[in-house]
Short mmCIF file of C-alpha atoms in Angstrom, two decimals:
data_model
loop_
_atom_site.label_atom_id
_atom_site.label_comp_id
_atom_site.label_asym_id
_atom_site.label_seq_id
_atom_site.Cartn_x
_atom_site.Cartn_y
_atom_site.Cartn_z
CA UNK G 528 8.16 -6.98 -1.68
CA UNK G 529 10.50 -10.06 -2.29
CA UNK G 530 10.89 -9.33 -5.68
CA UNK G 531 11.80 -5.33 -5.07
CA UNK G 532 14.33 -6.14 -2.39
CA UNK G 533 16.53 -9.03 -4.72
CA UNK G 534 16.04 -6.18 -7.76
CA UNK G 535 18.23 -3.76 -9.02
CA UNK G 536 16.51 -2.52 -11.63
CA UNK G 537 14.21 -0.06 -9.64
CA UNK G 538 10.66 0.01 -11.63
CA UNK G 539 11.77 -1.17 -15.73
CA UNK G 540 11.53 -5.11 -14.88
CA UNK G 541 8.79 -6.69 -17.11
CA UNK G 542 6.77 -8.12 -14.28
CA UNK G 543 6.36 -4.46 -13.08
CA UNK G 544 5.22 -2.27 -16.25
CA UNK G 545 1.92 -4.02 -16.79
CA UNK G 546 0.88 -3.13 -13.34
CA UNK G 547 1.04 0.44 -14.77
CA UNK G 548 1.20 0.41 -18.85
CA UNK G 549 -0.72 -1.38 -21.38
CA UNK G 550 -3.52 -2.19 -23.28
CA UNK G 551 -5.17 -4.21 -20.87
CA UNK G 552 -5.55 -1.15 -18.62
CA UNK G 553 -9.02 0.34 -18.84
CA UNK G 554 -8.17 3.83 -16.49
CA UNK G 555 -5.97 5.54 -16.09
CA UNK G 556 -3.20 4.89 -13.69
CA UNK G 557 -3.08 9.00 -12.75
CA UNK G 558 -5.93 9.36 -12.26
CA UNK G 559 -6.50 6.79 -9.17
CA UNK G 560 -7.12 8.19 -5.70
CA UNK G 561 -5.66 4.94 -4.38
CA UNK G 562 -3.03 2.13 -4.95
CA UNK G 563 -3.97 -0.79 -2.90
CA UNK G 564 -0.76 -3.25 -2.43
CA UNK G 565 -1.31 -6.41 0.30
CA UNK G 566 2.60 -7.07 1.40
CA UNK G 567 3.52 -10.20 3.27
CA UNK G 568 5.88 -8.54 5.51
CA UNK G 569 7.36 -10.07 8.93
CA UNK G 570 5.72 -13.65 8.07
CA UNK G 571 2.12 -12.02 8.07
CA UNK G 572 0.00 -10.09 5.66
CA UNK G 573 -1.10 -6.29 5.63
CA UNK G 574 -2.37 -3.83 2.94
CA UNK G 575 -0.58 -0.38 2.66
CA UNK G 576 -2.71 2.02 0.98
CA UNK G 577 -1.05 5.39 -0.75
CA UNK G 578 -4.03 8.16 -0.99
CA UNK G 579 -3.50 9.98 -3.62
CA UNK G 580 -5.44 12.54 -2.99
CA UNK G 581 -3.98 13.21 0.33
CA UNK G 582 -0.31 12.35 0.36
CA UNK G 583 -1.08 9.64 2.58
CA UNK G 584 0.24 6.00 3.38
CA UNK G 585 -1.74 3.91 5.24
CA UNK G 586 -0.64 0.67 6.93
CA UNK G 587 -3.39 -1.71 7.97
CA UNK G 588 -2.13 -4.81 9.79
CA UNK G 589 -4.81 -6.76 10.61
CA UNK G 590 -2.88 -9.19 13.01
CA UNK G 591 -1.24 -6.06 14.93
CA UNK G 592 -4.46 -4.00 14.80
CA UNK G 593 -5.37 -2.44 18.07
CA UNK G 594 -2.15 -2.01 19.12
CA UNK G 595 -0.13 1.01 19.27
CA UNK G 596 0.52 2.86 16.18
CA UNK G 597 4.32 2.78 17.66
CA UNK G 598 4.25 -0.64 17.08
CA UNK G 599 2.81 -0.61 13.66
CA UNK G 600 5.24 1.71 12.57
CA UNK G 601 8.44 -0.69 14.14
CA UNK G 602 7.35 -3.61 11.68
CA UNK G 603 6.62 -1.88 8.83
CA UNK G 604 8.22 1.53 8.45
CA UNK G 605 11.27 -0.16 5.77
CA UNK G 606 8.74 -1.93 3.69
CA UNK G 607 6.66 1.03 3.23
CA UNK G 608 10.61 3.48 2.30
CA UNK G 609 11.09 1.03 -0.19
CA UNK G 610 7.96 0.62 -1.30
CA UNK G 611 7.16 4.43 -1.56
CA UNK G 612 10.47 5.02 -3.48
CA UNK G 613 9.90 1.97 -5.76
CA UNK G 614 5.78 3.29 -6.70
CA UNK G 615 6.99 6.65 -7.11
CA UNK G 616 9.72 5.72 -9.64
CA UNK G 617 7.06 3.81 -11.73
CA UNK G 618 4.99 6.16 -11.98
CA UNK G 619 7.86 8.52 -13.20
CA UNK G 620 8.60 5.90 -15.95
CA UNK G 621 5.32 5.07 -16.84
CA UNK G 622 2.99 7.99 -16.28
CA UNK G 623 3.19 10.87 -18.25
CA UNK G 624 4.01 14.55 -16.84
CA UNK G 625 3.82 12.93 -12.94
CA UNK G 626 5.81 14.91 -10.99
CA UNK G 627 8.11 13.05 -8.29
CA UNK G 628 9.42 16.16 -6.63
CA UNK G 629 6.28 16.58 -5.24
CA UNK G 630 5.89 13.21 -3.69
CA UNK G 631 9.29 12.61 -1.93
CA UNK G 632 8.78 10.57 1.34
CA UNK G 633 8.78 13.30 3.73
CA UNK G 634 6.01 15.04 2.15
CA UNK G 635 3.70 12.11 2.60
CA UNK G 636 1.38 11.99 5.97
CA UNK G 637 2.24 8.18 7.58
CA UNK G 638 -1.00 6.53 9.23
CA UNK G 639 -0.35 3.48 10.93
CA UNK G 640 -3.44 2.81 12.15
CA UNK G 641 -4.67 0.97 14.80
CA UNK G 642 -8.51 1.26 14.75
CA UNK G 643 -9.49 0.70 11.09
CA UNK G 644 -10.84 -2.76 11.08
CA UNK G 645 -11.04 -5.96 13.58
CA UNK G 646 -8.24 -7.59 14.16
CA UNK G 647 -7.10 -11.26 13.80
CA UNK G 648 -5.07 -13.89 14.12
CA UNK G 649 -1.91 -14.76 11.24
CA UNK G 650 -3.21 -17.61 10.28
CA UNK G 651 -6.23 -15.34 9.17
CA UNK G 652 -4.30 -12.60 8.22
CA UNK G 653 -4.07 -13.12 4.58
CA UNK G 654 -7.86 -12.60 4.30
CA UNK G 655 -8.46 -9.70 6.06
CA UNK G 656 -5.42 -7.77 4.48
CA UNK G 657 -7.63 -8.97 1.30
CA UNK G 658 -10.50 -7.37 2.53
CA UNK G 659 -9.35 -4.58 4.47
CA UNK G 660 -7.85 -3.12 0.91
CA UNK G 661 -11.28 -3.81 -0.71
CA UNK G 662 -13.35 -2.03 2.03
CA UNK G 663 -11.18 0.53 3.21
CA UNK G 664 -12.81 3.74 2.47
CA UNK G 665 -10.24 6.34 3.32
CA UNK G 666 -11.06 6.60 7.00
CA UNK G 667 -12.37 3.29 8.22
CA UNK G 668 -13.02 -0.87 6.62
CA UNK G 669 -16.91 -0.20 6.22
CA UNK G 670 -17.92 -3.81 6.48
CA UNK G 671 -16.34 -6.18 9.35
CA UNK G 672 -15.12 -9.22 8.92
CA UNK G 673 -15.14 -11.32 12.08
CA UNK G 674 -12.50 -14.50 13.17
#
C-alpha cells in the first residue's frame, strides 16, 4: 500500500508486473476467482479479497472483527479506492482483452464484514490476516484460528 501511495506510475513499476506477467506464472492471472492482498493499513494488518466472480471486495480485519461493518468501512474504505483503481489498471496493462469498463468501483458489491473469522488482538493481527486470506472461502474462514 506504501509503495502505491509514494508512486506515480499507476501499475508499469517493475516490482508490480511480475505479480501479473511472466514466466514464472503457472495460471493464468484471468482466470482467478480471487486476488488475495494482506495490507498493513492503520498500524494493523487485514486481507481485502476482490471476488472475481462476483464483483465483490471483501475487507477482513481481524483486529476490528465483530464490530460494526460501519466501522470497518471508516478505516479502510481509501485503501481499498486506491487499491481497486491500482488492480484494475494492472490488469488492463497486463491481461489481455480485460475489460475495465466493466469493473469501475461503483459496480463492485463492498463487504466489510464483521462475522467472517475470530477476532484478535494487533499484536496478532499479522497472522490471522495471513490466514484469514488462506481460508477464506467466499462466505466464511473455514478453519479458526484462536488467540
Amino acid at each position: 500500500v506504501s509503495m502505491l501511495l509514494e508512486q506515480t506510475g499507476r501499475g508499469s513499476d517493475i516490482k508490480v508486473k511480475p505479480m501479473f506477467d511472466g514466466d514464472h506464472m503457472w495460471y493464468k492471472v484471468n482466470d482467478c476467482r480471487m486476488v488475495v492482498v494482506p495490507v498493513k493499513a492503520n498500524g494493523t494488518w487485514a486481507t481485502y479479497l476482490w471476488d472475481f466472480q462476483k464483483k465483490r471486495i471483501i475487507v477482513l480485519d481481524p483486529v476490528l472483527m465483530g464490530t460494526t461493518a460501519s466501522n470497518i468501512k471508516m478505516h479502510h474504505e481509501g485503501i481499498v479506492t486506491i487499491l481497486h483503481e491500482f488492480l484494475i489498471t494492472c490488469m488492463e496493462i497486463y491481461v489481455p482483452g480485460f475489460n475495465t469498463e466493466a469493473h469501475g468501483y461503483d459496480v463492485w458489491e463492498k463487504d466489510y464484514s464483521i462475522n467472517a473469522g475470530q477476532p484478535c488482538n494487533r499484536d496478532k493481527s499479522a497472522l490471522f490476516a495471513l490466514h484469514y486470506g488462506r481460508y477464506f472461502n467466499g462466505q466464511e474462514v473455514i478453519f479458526q484460528l484462536n488467540e
